[in-house]
Coordinates of C-alpha atoms in Angstrom, one line a residue:
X1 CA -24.0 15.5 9.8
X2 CA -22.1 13.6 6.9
X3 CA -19.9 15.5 4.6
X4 CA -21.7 14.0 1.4
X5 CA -25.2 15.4 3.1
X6 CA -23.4 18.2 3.9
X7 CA -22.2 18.7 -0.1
X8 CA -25.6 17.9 -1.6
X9 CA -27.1 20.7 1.3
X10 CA -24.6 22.9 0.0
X11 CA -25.1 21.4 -4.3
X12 CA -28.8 22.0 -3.5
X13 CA -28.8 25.7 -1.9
X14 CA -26.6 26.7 -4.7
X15 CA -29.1 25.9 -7.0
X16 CA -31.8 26.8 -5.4
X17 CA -30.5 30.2 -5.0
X18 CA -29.5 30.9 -8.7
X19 CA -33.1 30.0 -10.0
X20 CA -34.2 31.7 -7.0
X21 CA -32.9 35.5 -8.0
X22 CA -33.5 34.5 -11.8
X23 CA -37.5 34.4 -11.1
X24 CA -37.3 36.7 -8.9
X25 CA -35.3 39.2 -11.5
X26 CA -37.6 38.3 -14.2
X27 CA -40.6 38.8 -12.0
X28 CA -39.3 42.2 -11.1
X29 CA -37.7 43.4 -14.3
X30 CA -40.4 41.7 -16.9
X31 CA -40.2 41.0 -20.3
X32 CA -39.3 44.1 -21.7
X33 CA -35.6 42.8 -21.8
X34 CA -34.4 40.5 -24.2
X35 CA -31.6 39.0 -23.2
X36 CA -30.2 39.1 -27.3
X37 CA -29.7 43.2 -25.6
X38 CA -26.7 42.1 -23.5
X39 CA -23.6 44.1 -24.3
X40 CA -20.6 42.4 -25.9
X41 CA -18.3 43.7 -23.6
X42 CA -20.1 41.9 -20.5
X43 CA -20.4 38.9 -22.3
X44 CA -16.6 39.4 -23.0
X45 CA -15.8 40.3 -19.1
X46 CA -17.9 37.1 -18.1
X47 CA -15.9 34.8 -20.4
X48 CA -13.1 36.4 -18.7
X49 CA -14.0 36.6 -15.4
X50 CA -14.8 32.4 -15.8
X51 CA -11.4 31.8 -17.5
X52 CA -9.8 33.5 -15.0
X53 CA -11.2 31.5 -12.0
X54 CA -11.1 28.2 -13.4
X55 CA -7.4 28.4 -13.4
X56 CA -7.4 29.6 -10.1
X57 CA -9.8 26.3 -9.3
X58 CA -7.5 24.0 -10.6
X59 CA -4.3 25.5 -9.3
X60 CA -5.7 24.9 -6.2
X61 CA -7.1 21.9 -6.8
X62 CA -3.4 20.3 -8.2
X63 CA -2.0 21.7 -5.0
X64 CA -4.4 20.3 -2.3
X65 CA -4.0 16.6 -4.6
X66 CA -0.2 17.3 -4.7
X67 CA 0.1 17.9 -0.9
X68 CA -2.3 14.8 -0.3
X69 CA 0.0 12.6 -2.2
X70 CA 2.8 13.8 -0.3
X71 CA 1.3 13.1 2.8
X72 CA 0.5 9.5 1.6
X73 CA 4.2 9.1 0.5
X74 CA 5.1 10.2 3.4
X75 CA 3.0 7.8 5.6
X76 CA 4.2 4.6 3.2
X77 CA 8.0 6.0 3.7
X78 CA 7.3 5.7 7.5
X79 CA 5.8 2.2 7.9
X80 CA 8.6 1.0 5.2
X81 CA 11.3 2.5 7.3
X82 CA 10.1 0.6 10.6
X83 CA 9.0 -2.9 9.0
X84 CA 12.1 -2.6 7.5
X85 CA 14.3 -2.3 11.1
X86 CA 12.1 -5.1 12.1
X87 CA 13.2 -7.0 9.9
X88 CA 17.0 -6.9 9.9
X89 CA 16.6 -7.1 13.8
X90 CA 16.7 -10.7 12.6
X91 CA 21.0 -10.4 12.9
X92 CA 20.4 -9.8 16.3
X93 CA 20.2 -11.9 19.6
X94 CA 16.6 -13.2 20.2
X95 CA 16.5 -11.3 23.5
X96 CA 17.5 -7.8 22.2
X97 CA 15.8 -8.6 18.5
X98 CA 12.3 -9.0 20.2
X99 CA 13.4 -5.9 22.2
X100 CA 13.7 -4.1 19.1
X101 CA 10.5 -5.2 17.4
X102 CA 8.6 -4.9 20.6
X103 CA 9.6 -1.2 20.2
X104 CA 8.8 -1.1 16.8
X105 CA 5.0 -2.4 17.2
X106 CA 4.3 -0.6 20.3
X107 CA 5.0 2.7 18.5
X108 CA 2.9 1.5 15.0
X109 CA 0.1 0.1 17.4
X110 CA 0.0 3.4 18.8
X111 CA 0.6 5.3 15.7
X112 CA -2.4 3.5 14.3
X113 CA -4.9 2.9 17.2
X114 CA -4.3 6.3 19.5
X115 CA -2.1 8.6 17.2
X116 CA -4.2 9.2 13.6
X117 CA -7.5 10.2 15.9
X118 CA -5.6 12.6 18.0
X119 CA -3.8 14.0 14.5
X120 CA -7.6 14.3 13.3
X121 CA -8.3 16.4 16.5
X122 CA -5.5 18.6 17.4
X123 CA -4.1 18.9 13.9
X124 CA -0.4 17.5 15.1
X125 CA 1.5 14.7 15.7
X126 CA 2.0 14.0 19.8
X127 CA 4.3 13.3 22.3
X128 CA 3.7 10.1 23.4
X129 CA 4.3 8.8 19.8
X130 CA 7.6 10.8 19.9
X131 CA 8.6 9.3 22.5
X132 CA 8.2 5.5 21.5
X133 CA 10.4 6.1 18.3
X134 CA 13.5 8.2 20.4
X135 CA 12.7 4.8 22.9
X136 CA 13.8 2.7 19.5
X137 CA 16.3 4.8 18.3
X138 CA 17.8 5.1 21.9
X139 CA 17.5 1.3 22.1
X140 CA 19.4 0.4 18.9
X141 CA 22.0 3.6 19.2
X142 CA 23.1 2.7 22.8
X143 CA 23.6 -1.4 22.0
X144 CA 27.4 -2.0 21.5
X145 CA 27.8 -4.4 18.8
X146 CA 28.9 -7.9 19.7
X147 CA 30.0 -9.1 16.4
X148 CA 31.0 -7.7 12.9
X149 CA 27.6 -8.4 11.3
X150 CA 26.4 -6.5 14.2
X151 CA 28.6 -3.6 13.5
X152 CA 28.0 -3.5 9.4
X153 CA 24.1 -3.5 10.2
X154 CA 24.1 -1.0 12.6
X155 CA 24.0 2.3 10.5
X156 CA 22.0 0.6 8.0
X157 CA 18.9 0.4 11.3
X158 CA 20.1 3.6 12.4
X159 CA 19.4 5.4 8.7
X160 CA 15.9 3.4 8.7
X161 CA 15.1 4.8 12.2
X162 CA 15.9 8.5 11.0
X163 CA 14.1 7.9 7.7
X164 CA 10.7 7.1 10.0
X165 CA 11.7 9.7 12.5
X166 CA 11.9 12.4 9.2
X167 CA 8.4 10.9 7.4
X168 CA 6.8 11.5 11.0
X169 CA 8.2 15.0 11.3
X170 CA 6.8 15.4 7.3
X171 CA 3.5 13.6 8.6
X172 CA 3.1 16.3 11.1
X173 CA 3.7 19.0 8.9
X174 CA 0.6 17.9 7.0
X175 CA -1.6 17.6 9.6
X176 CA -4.7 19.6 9.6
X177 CA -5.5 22.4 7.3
X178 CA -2.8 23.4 4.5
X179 CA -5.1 26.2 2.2
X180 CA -3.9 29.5 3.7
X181 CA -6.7 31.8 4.8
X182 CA -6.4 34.5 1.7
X183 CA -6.6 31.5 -0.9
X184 CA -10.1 30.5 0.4
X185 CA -11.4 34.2 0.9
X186 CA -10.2 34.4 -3.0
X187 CA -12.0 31.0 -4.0
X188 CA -15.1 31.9 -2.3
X189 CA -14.9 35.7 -3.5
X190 CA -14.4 34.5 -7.0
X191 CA -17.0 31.9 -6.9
X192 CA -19.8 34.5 -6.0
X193 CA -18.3 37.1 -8.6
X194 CA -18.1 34.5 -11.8
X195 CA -21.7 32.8 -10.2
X196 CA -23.1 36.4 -10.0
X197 CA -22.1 37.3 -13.9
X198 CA -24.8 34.4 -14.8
X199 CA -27.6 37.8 -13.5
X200 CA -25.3 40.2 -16.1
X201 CA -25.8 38.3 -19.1
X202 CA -30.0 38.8 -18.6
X203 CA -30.6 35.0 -18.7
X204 CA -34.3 34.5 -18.8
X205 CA -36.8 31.5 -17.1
X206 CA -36.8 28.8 -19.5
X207 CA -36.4 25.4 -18.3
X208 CA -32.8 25.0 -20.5
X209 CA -31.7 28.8 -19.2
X210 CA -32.3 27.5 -15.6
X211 CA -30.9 24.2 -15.1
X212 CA -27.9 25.4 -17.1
X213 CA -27.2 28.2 -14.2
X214 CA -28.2 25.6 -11.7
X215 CA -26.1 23.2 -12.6
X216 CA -23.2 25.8 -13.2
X217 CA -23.6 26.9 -9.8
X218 CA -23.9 23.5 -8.2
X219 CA -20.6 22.5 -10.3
X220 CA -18.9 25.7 -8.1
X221 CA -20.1 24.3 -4.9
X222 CA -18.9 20.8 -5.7
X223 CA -15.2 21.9 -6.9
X224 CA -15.0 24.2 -3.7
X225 CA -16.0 21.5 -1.5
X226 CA -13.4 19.0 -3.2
X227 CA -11.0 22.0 -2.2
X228 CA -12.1 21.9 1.5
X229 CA -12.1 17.7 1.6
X230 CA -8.9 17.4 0.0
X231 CA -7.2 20.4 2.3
X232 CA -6.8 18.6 5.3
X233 CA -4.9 15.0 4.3
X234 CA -5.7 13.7 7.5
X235 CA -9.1 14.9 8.9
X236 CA -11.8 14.6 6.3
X237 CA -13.3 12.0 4.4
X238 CA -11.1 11.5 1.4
X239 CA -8.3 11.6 3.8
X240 CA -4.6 9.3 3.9
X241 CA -5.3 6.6 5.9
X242 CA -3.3 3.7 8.2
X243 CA -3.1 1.1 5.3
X244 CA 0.5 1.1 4.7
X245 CA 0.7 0.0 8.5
X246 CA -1.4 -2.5 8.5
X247 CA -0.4 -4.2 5.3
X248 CA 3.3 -4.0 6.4
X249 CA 2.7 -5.3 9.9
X250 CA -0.4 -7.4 9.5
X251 CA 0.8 -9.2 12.9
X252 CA -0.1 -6.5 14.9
X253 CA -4.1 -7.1 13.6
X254 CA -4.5 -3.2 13.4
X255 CA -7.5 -4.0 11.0
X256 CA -9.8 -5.4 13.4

């Protein structure tokens, strides 16, 4: 099932259950109760209790954004880092300089192809692709430089390597879920406490009453589900993609 059916399932059933216990309550309760009866102090507690986890919605939703930016910067960083030892490779002789770059696409190809599905997956970064960046960095750190060009570029590919090998580590880090267990259970708690006030404030069966609750209650399940979709930078469908790769190496064809 689609995430955006999965949402509108989710929109839907929210709605359907607010207008649900509304008729339900009015059917039960009748129309002895006006809803002009409703205490100031609840209507006071409700404001309250909505203030309250609104803030809480859009801390969370700044940090889920924040930490998906992050995870895009980090991605760019990465692909910058290794397009740019490619291309300062160029000082080199052409039998070590395709050496290096050969390294340098075999770990992107595989970064891109193999790598960001099995990140999806297992929510980590794995060996294999590990092991194609120590094979670069091993590569470049064990050549003896054959001229003074040689030795001035050296550190300069070196620092590139480690800046790749740090946004990978950063990369991994990001992978999978970030929200920590006792920030959902308080998002979901709060969202059935400030959706459950609508019932204290004795709102009645009129067509404006109940697409105003439905719609407040759908909005819930929407910013909730934002949450979730932005939580994981890597596995859902608003997620950071490969497209700093394949811009930066569009040799490699990695958009086919």
């Amino acid at each position: 099932m689609s995430e955006w059916v999965a949402l509108a399932i989710a929109m839907a059933a929210a709605c359907a259950v607010v207008v649900a216990v509304v008729l339900l309550r009015h059917r039960r309760v009748g129309a002895e109760k006006n809803a002009d009866e409703t205490p100031d102090v609840i209507e006071y507690i409700t404001m309250m209790i909505g203030v309250v986890y609104a803030i809480v919605l859009g801390l969370a939703i700044a940090g889920v954004w924040e930490a998906r930016g992050a995870a895009q910067d980090d991605v760019f960083q990465e692909a910058q880092a290794l397009q740019e030892v490619s291309d300062r490779a160029q000082i080199y002789p052409a039998e070590f300089r395709d050496k290096v770059r050969a390294d340098v696409d075999a770990y992107v190809s595989y970064v891109v192809k193999v790598e960001w599905d099995y990140m999806r997956e297992n929510g980590e970064i794995s060996d294999k692709g590990t092991e194609l960046l120590d094979k670069l960095r091993s590569d470049v750190a064990t050549r003896t430089p054959a001229s003074e060009l040689e030795a001035q570029s050296y550190q300069p590919v070196m620092d590139r390597i480690s800046q790749a090998d740090a946004a990978r580590n950063s990369r991994g880090q990001n992978a999978g879920p970030t929200m920590p267990g006792v920030v959902w259970f308080g998002l979901i708690s709060g969202a059935v406490v400030t959706v459950g006030m609508l019932f204290a404030l004795q709102i009645r069966r009129t067509p404006r009453e109940l697409v105003l609750a439905g719609c407040f209650s759908a909005l819930i399940a929407f910013l909730l589900f934002m949450i979730w979709d932005f939580d994981d930078p890597f596995g859902r469908s608003v997620s950071v993609t490969t497209q700093p790769f394949v811009d930066l190496f569009p040799s490699l064809g990695l958009s086919d």
